[in-house]
Every structure is written in C-alpha cells, then in structure tokens.
CSV table of C-alpha atoms in Angstrom, one decimal:
chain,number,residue,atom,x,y,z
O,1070,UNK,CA,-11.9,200.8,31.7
O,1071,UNK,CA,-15.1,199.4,32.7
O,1072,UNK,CA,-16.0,199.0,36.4
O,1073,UNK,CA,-17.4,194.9,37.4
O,1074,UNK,CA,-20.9,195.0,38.3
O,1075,UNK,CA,-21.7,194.1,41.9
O,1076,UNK,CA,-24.7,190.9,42.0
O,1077,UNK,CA,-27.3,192.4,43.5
O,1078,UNK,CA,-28.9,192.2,47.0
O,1079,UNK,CA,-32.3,190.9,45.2
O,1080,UNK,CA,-30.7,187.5,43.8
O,1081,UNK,CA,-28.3,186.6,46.9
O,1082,UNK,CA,-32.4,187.0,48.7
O,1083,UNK,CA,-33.9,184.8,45.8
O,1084,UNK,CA,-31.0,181.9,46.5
O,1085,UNK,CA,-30.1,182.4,49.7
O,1086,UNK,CA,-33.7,182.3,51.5
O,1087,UNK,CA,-35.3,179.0,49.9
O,1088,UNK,CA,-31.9,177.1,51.0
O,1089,UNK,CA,-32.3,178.4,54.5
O,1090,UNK,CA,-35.9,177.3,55.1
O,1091,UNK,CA,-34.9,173.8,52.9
O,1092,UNK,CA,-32.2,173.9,55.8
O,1093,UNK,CA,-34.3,174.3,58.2
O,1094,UNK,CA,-37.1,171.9,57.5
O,1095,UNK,CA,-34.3,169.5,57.4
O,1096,UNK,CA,-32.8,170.2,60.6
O,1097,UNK,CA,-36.1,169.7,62.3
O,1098,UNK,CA,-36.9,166.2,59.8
O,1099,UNK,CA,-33.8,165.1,61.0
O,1100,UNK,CA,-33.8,165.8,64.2
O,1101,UNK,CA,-37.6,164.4,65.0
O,1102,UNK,CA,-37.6,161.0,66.5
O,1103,UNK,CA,-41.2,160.6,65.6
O,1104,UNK,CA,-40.7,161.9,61.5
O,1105,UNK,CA,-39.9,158.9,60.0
O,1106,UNK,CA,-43.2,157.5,60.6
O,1107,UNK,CA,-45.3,157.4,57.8
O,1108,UNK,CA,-48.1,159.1,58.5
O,1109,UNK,CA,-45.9,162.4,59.2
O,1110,UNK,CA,-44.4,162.3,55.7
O,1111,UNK,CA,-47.2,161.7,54.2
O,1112,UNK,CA,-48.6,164.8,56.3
O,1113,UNK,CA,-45.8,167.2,55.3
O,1114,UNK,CA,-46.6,165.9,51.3
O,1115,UNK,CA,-48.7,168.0,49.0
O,1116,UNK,CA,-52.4,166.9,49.6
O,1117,UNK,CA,-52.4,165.0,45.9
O,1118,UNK,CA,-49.4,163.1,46.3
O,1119,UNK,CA,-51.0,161.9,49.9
O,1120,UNK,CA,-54.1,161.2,48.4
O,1121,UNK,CA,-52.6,159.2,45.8
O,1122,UNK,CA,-50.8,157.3,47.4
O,1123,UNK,CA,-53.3,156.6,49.9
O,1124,UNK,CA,-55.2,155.3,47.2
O,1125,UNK,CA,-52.8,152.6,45.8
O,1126,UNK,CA,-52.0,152.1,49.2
O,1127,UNK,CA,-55.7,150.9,49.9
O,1128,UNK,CA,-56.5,149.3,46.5
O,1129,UNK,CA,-53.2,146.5,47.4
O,1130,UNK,CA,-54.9,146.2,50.9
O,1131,UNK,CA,-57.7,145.5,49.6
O,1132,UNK,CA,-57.0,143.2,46.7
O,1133,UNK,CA,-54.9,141.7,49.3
O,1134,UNK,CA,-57.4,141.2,51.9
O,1135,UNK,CA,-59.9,139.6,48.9
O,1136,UNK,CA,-57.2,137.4,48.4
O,1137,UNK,CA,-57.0,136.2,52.2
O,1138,UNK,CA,-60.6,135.8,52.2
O,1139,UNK,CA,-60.7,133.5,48.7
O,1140,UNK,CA,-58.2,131.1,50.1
O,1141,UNK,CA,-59.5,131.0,53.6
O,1142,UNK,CA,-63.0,130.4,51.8
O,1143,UNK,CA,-61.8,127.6,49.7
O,1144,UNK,CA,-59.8,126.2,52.7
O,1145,UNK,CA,-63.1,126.3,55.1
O,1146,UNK,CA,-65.4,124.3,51.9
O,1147,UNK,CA,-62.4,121.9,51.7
O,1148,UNK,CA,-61.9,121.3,55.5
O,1149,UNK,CA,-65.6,121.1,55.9
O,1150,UNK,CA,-66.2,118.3,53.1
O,1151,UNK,CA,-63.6,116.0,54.8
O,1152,UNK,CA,-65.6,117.2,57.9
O,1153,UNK,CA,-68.4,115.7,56.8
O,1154,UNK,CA,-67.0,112.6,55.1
O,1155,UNK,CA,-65.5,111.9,58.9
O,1156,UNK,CA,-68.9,112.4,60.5
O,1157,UNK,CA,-70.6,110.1,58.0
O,1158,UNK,CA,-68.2,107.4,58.1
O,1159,UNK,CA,-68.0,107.8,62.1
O,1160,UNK,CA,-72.6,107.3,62.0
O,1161,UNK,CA,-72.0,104.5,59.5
O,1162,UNK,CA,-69.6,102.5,62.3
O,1163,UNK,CA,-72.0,104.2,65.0
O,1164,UNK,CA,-75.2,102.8,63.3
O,1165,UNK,CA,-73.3,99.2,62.8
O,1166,UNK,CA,-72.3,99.4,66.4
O,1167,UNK,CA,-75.5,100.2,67.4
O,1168,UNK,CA,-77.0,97.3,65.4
O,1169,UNK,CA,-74.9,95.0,67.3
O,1170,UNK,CA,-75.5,95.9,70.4
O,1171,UNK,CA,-79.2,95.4,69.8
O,1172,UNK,CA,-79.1,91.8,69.6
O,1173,UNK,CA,-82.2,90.8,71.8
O,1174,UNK,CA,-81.9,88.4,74.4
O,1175,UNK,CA,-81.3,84.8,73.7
O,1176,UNK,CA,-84.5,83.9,75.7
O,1177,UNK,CA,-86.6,86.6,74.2
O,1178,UNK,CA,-90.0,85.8,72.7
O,1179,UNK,CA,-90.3,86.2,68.9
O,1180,UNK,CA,-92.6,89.7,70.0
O,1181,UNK,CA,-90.2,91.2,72.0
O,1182,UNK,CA,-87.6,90.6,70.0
O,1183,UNK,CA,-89.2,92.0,67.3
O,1184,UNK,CA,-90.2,95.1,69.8
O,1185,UNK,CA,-86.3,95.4,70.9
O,1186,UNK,CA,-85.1,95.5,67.6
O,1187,UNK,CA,-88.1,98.2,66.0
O,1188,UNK,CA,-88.8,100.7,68.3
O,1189,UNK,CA,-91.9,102.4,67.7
O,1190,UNK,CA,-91.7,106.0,68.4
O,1191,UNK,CA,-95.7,107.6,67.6
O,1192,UNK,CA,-94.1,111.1,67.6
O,1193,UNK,CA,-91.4,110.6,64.7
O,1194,UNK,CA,-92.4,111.4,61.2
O,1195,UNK,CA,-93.8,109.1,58.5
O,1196,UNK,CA,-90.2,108.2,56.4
O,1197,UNK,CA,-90.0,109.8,53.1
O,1198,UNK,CA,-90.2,106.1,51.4
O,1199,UNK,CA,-92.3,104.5,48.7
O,1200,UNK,CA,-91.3,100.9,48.9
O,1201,UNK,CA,-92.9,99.0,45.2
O,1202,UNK,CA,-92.1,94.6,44.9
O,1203,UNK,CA,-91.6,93.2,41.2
O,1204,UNK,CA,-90.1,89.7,40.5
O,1205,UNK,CA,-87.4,91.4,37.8
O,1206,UNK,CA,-86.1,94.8,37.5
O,1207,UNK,CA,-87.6,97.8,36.4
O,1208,UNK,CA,-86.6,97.9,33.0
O,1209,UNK,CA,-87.4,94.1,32.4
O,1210,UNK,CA,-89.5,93.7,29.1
O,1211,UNK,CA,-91.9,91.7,31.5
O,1212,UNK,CA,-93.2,94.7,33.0
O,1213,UNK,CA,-95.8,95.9,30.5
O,1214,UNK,CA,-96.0,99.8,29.7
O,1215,UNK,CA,-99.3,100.5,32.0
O,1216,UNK,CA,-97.2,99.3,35.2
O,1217,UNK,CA,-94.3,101.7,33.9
O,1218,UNK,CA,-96.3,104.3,33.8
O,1219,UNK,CA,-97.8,103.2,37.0
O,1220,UNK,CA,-94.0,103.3,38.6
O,1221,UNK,CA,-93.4,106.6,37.1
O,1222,UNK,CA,-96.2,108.0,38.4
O,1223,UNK,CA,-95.2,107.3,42.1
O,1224,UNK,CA,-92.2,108.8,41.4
O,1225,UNK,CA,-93.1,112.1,39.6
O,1226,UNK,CA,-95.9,112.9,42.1
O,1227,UNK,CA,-93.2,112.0,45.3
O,1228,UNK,CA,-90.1,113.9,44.4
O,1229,UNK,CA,-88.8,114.3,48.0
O,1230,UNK,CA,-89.4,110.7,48.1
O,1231,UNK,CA,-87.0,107.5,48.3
O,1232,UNK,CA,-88.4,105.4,45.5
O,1233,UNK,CA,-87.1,101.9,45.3
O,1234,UNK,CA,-88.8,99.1,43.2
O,1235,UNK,CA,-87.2,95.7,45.0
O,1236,UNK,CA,-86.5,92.3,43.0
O,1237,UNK,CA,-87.1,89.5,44.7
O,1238,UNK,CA,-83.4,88.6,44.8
O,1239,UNK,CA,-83.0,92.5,46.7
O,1240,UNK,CA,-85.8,91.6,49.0
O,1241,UNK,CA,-84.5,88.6,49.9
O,1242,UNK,CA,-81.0,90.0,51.1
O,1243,UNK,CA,-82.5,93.3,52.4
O,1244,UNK,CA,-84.8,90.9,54.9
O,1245,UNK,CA,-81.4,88.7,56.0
O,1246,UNK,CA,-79.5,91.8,56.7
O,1247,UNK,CA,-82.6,94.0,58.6
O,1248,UNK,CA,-83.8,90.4,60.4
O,1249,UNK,CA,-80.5,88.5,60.9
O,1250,UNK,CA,-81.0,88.5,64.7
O,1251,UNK,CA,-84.2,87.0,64.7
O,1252,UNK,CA,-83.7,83.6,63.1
O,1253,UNK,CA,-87.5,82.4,63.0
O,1254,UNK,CA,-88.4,85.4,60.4
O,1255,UNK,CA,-86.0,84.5,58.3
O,1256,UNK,CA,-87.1,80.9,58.7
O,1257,UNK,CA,-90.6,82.0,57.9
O,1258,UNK,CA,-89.8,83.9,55.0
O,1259,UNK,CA,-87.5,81.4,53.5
O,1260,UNK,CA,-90.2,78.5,53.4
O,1261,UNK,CA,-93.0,80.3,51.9
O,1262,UNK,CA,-93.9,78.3,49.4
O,1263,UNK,CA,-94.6,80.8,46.6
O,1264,UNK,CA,-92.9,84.1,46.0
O,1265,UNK,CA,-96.1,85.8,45.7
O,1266,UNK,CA,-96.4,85.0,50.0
O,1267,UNK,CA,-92.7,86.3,50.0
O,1268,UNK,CA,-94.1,89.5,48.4
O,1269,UNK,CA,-96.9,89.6,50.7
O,1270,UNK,CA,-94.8,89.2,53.8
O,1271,UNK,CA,-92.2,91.8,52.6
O,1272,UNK,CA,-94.4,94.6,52.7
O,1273,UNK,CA,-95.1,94.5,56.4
O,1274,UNK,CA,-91.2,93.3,56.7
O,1275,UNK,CA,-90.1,96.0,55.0
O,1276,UNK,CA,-92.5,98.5,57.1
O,1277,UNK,CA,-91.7,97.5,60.8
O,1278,UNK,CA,-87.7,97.9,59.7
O,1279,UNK,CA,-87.9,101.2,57.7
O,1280,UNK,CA,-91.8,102.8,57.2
O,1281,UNK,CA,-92.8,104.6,54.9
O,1282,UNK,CA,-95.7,103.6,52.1
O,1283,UNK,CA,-96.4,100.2,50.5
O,1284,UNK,CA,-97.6,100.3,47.1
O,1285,UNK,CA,-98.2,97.1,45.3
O,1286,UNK,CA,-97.1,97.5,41.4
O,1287,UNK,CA,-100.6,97.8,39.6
O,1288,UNK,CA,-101.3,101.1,41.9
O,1289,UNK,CA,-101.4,104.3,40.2
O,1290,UNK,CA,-101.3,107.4,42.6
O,1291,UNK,CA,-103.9,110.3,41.9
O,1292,UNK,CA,-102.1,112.2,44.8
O,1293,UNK,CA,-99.0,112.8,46.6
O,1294,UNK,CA,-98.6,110.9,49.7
O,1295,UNK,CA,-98.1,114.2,52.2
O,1296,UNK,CA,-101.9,115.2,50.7
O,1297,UNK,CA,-103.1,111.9,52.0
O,1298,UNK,CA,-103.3,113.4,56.1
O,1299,UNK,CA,-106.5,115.7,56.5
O,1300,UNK,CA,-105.5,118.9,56.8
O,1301,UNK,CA,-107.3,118.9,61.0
O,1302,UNK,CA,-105.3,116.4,61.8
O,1303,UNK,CA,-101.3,116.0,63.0
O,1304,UNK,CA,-99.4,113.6,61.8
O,1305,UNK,CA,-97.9,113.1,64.8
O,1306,UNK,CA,-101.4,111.0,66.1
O,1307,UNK,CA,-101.1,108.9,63.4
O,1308,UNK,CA,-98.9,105.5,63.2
O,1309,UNK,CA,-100.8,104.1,60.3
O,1310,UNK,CA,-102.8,104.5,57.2
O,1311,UNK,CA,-104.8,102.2,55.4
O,1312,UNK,CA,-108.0,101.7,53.4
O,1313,UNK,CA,-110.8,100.0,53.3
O,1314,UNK,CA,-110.9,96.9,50.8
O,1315,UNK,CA,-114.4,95.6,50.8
O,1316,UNK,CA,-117.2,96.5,53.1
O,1317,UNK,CA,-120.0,93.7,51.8
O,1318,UNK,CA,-123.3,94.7,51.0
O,1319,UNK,CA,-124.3,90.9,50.2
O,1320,UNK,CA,-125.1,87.7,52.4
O,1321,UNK,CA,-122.9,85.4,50.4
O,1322,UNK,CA,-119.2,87.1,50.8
O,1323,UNK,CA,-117.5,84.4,52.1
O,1324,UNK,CA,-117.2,82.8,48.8
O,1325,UNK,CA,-115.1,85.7,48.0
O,1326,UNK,CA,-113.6,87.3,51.3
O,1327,UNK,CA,-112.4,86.6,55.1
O,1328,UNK,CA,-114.1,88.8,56.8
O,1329,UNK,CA,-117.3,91.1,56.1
O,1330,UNK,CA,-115.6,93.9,55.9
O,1331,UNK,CA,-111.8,94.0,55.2
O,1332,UNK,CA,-108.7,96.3,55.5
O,1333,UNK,CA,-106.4,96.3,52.3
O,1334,UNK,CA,-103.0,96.1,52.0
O,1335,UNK,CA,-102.3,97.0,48.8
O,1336,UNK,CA,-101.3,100.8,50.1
O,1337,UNK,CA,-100.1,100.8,53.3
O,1338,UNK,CA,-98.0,103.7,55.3
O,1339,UNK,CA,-96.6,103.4,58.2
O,1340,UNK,CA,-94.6,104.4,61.0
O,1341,UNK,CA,-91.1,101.8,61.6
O,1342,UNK,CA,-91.8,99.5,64.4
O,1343,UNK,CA,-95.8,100.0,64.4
O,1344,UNK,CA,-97.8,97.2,66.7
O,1345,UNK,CA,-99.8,96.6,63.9
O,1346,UNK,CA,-97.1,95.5,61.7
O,1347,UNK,CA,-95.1,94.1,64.3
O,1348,UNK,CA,-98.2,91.8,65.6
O,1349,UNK,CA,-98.7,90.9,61.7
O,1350,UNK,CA,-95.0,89.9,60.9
O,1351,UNK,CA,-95.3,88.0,64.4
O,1352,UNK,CA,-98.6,86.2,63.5
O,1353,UNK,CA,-97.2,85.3,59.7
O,1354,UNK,CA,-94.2,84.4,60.9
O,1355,UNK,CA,-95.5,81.5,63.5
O,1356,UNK,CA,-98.5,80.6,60.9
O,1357,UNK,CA,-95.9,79.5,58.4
O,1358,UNK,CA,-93.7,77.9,61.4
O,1359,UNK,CA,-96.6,75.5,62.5
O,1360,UNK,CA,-97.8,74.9,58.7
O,1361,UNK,CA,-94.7,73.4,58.5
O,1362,UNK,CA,-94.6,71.2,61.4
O,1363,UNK,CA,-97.9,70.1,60.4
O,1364,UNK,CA,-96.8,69.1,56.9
O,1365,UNK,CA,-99.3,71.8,55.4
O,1366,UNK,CA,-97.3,74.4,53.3
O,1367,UNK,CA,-98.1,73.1,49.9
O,1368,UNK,CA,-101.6,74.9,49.7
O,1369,UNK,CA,-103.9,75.9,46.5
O,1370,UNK,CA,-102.1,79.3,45.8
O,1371,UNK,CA,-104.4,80.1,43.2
O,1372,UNK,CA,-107.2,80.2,45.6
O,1373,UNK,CA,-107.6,83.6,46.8
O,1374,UNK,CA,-109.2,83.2,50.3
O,1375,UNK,CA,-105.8,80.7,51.2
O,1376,UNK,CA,-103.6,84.0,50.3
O,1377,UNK,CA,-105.9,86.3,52.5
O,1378,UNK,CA,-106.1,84.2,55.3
O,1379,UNK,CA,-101.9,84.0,55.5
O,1380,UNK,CA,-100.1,86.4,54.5
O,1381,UNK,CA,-102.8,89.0,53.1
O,1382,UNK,CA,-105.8,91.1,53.9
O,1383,UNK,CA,-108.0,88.5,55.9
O,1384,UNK,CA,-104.8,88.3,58.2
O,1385,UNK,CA,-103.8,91.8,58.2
O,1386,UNK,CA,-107.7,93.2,58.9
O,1387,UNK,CA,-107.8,90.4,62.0
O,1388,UNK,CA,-104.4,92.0,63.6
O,1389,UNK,CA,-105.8,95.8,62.7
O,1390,UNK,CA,-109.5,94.9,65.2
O,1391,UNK,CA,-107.0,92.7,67.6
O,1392,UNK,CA,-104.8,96.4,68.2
O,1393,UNK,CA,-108.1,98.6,68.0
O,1394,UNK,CA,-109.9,96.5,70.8
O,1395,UNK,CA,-106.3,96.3,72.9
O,1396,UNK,CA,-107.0,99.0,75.0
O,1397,UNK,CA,-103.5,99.4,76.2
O,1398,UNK,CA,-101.8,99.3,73.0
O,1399,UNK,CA,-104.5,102.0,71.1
O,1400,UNK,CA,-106.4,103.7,74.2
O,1401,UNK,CA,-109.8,103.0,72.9
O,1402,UNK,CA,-112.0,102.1,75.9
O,1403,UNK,CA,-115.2,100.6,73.7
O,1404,UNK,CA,-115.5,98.0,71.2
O,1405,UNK,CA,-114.5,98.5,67.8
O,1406,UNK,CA,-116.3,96.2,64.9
O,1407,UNK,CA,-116.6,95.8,61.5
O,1408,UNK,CA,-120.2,98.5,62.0
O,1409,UNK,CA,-117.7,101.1,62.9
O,1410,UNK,CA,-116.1,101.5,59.3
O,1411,UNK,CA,-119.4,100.5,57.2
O,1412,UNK,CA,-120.5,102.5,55.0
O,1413,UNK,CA,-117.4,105.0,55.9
O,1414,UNK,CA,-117.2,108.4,53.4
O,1415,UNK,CA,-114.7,110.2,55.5
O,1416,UNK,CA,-111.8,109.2,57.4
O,1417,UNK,CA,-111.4,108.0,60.5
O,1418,UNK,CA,-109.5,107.8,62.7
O,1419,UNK,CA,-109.2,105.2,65.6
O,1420,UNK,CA,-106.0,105.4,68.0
O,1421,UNK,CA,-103.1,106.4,66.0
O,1422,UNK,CA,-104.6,104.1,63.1
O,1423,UNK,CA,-106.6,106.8,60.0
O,1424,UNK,CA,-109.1,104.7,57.8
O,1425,UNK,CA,-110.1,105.8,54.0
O,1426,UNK,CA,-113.5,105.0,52.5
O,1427,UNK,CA,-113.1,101.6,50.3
O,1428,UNK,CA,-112.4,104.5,47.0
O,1429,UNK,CA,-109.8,106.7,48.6
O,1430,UNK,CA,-107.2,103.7,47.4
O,1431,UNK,CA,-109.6,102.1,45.1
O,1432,UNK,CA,-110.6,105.0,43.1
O,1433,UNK,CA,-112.8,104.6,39.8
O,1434,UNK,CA,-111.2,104.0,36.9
O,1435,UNK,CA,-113.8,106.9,34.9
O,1436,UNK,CA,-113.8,110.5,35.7
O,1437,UNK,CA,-116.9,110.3,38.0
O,1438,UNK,CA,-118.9,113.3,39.8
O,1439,UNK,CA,-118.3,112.8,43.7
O,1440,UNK,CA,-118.2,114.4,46.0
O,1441,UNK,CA,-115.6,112.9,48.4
O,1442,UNK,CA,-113.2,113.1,44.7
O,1443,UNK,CA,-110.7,114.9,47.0
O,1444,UNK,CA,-110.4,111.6,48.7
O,1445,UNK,CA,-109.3,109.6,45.9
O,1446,UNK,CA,-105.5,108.7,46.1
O,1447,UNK,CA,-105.2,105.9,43.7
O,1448,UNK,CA,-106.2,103.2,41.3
O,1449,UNK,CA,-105.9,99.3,42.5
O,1450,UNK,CA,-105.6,97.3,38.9
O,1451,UNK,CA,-106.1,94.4,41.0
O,1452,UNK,CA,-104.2,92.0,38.3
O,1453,UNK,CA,-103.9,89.1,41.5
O,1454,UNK,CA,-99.8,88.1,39.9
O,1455,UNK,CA,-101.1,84.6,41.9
O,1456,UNK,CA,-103.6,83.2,39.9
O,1457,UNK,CA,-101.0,82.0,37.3
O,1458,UNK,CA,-99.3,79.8,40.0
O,1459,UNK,CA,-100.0,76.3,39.5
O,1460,UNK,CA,-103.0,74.8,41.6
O,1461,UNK,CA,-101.4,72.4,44.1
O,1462,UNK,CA,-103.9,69.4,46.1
O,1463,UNK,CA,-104.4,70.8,49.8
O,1464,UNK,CA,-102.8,67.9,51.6
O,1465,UNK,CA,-104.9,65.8,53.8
C-alpha cells in the first residue's frame, strides 16, 4: 500500500504569502480615512492605468470646458446685440429729446435762432457727407449718362462717404423736419418761386444742419474729398472750403457777374452750423421775406445775374468778405478784398475759411501740363438747369 504524499512547504509559501500581503494592503485601504480619495488610488495603480486615465479624464474636461466657452461666447454676441439695439433706440429718443428741448426762444431773432439750433463747434471733424440735388431720382431716364457717371464718380472715389442724391420732394421734407422750429425758413423756402432757388438755398440748408460737401450734379471729382486739405495744414483750423469762381481780368464783367471777383458754390464743404452758412441762410431767408412784401418774387429766372444776386454766388461771395472783415467772428485784424485772392495759385487760407485757385474746382476739361495739376479736384459742366425756366416781366 502506497503512502499519501504530503503538499509541500514550497506551494502552501506560493498561496499563502500573496493572500497575506493582498490581506494586508486591504486592511490598511480599508482602514485609511484619506484612501478613498482619488488621487490615492490612482497613486497605488500601475503608472499606465494612471496615465490613462488621466488622459480621458482631461480630454472630457477639456471638451467640456470648450463647450462652456462656445455657449458663453454665443450668449455674450447675443446679449451684446440686444445691448446695442437698447443703446441705439435709447440715442434715437435721446437725440428726439434733445431736439425738443432746443426750441429757441419765442422772441429770438431769426440769427440766433439759427445759432441755438446749429452749433458750430471749429474743432469737430468735416462730416463724412457728399450731399448731390436732382429734380427726379437717380435712376430717372432724365438724367443723361455723363451726369451718371458724374454721380458714380463721387461715390467710387468717397467710399467712407454718405452719398445721397436728394429729389426735390426729399429736400423739401428733409428742410421741414431739420427747420420746423424756425418758421420764417421754411416760409422762405416754400415761396421761392422756382425750384432751381429751392436748389440753391438747399445746399447751404442742408450744410448749416448736417455739413459735409456740396456738389452740384454736373461736378465730376478728380480727387477724393480727404485729399482736398494741404497736407501742412489741420483740419481742425478749417470750417470751410470753397473755390474761386471768376477772378475778372476784363473791365466789362458786370454784364456777366456780381462782383469782380466771385466765390463759387458749386462745391462747398463745410463744418455744421458755420457763420458763413448760417449768415447766408439768414440773408436768403429775409431777401425772399421782403421780396414778397414788396410784391417782387416773380423775377426773370433765366437771367443769370438775378439768380447770383439771391440765392447764388454774388450772395454767397458778399456773406464770405462780410465774415473775413468781422474781426470777431474770423480774427483777422486787416482788411480782406477781392486783391487778396487775385490771381491766387495756391490756397489760402483766411480764418478757418481755405480758398482754391479758380481751377482746383473748375479744372480743364483736356489733360493739360500744369503745374498746380495736384490742385485740381473737379470738373464744373456748368449746364445752368435755369436757363430753360420760362422768362417772366420783372414787375414794376
């Protein structure tokens, strides 16, 4: 009979010694207030299983956090838009208030009232506008290609430019709404007797409310308007630009102009609320008044000096020598004439007022050698719209 074998020793070690330290290491896991904290299991894991899962840990986190951040991102854009649409319906009510409480005083003079309303301010910038007048719109068949491509033009070479071409039906509501507290303008500018006056009185309407550049319609620009301020000079000295429209070399020019020498005002720029403009709008505005209490607004419209002398350049160059000489209004201490600007080749500048040669907005039609070409700004067609309104007896 055979004898049972007696396990050895060896194995009971092999068995017996892993399940004491297991034993062990549980004992202590169990007992270890501070072992069920992540960090110390993931301490007492292989270093690959740790680093794994440290790695999906930190891919969710971040995945997660890029989550927060799209939402919050999209939440900030959308809060911000109805930010902004608050703000800008708030300055809309702010500007209307503002308006209203403007209202000059009821025993104002037509100046002041015109001063109260259009604060000049010589330090502000020139407005980013190019204001253009045409009887029908834009795209009317009336308007013939050359004064399309004159329209374009100011457009193209301004793009950070407002560029609005106003009907006369616009201009008329544009000048009720910006003058409705100053009844006599809109008196003024609803008896002109032609809408050719209307047009000329517009321009500097439209400049003492809003500034910016003039243009009549048959202008063609050669350069952008910021190019037009010499490069030694701020714009902060100037408050007005204009040209030169005829400086008369012969002894009969009154048969064809006001004055000797005259300021145009087919290009303006201006400043809102400049005295020049302001004193111009004033003088129109109680010139038209008085023709009719005299019974004299039907006129010869087709005769150009009548149209100079009212609402265009013979009236516009007086008011421009009346500020010059007004020492308190430009600062110049000696007199300023007509001898001042003749013959002129280079600007100049008087107060806050620049002057361009008679060419800078008058420029030749031909390619010419010149050498003041870096002065040339634009074409004048000159087409005078007024010379097809009917010829009406000057009343007696």
């Amino acid at each position: 009979m055979v004898k049972a074998r007696r396990p050895s020793s060896k194995r009971y070690i092999y068995v017996v010694l892993p399940l004491a330290i297991l034993g062990v290491w549980l004992w202590r896991f169990l007992n270890n207030p501070g072992a069920t904290d992540l960090q110390t299991i993931l301490q007492n894991l292989p270093k690959e299983v740790s680093q794994s899962i440290d790695s999906v840990s930190q891919q969710k986190q971040d995945a997660t956090i890029v989550e927060m951040f799209e939402k919050l991102s999209v939440d900030l854009l959308q809060k911000q838009d109805e930010q902004l649409r608050k703000f800008e319906k708030e300055r809309r009510a702010l500007e209307k208030r503002i308006q209203d409480l403007r209202q000059p005083a009821t025993h104002a003079t037509l100046r002041e009232k015109l001063a109260h309303m259009f604060e000049y301010r010589a330090s502000q910038r020139f407005p980013a506008f190019v204001w253009q007048t045409w009887p029908y719109s834009d795209t009317d068949d009336r308007m013939d290609s050359s004064l399309q491509a004159f329209e374009r033009h100011w457009g193209d070479k301004n793009p950070g430019f407002v560029h609005e071409i106003i009907n006369d039906d616009t201009a008329s509501a544009l000048i009720h709404y910006m003058y409705a507290s100053i009844p006599e303008v809109l008196d003024a500018y609803d008896i002109l007797p032609s809408t050719n006056l209307k047009a000329d009185f517009f321009k500097y309407l439209i400049l003492l409310a809003r500034g910016g550049v003039y243009a009549d319609i048959d202008t063609d620009p050669l350069q952008p308007v910021p190019n037009w301020i010499p490069e030694n000079v701020s714009p902060k000295e100037i408050g007005l630009i204009i040209g030169i429209e005829n400086d008369a070399n012969n002894p009969d020019w009154k048969s064809s102009f006001v004055r000797r020498l005259q300021f145009g005002n087919w290009i303006i720029q201006a400043k809102p609320g400049h005295p020049v403009v302001r004193e111009v709008v004033a003088r129109i505005t109680e010139i038209t008044l008085q023709r009719r209490s005299d019974g004299e607004l039907r006129m010869n419209l087709r005769n150009d000096l009548n149209i100079m002398g009212w609402t265009g350049s013979g009236i516009w160059t007086d008011v421009v020598f009346t500020y010059m000489n007004d020492y308190v209004q430009s600062g110049i201490l000696s007199k300023i004439t007509w001898k001042e600007f003749h013959k002129l080749d280079v600007p100049k500048l008087v107060g806050d007022v620049l002057v361009f040669p008679q060419t800078s907005f008058n420029a030749p039609d031909k390619d010419i050698k010149d050498k003041n070409k870096a002065l040339h700004f634009a074409r004048h067609s000159g087409l005078k719209s007024w010379k097809a309104a009917p010829k009406v007896a000057e009343e007696n």
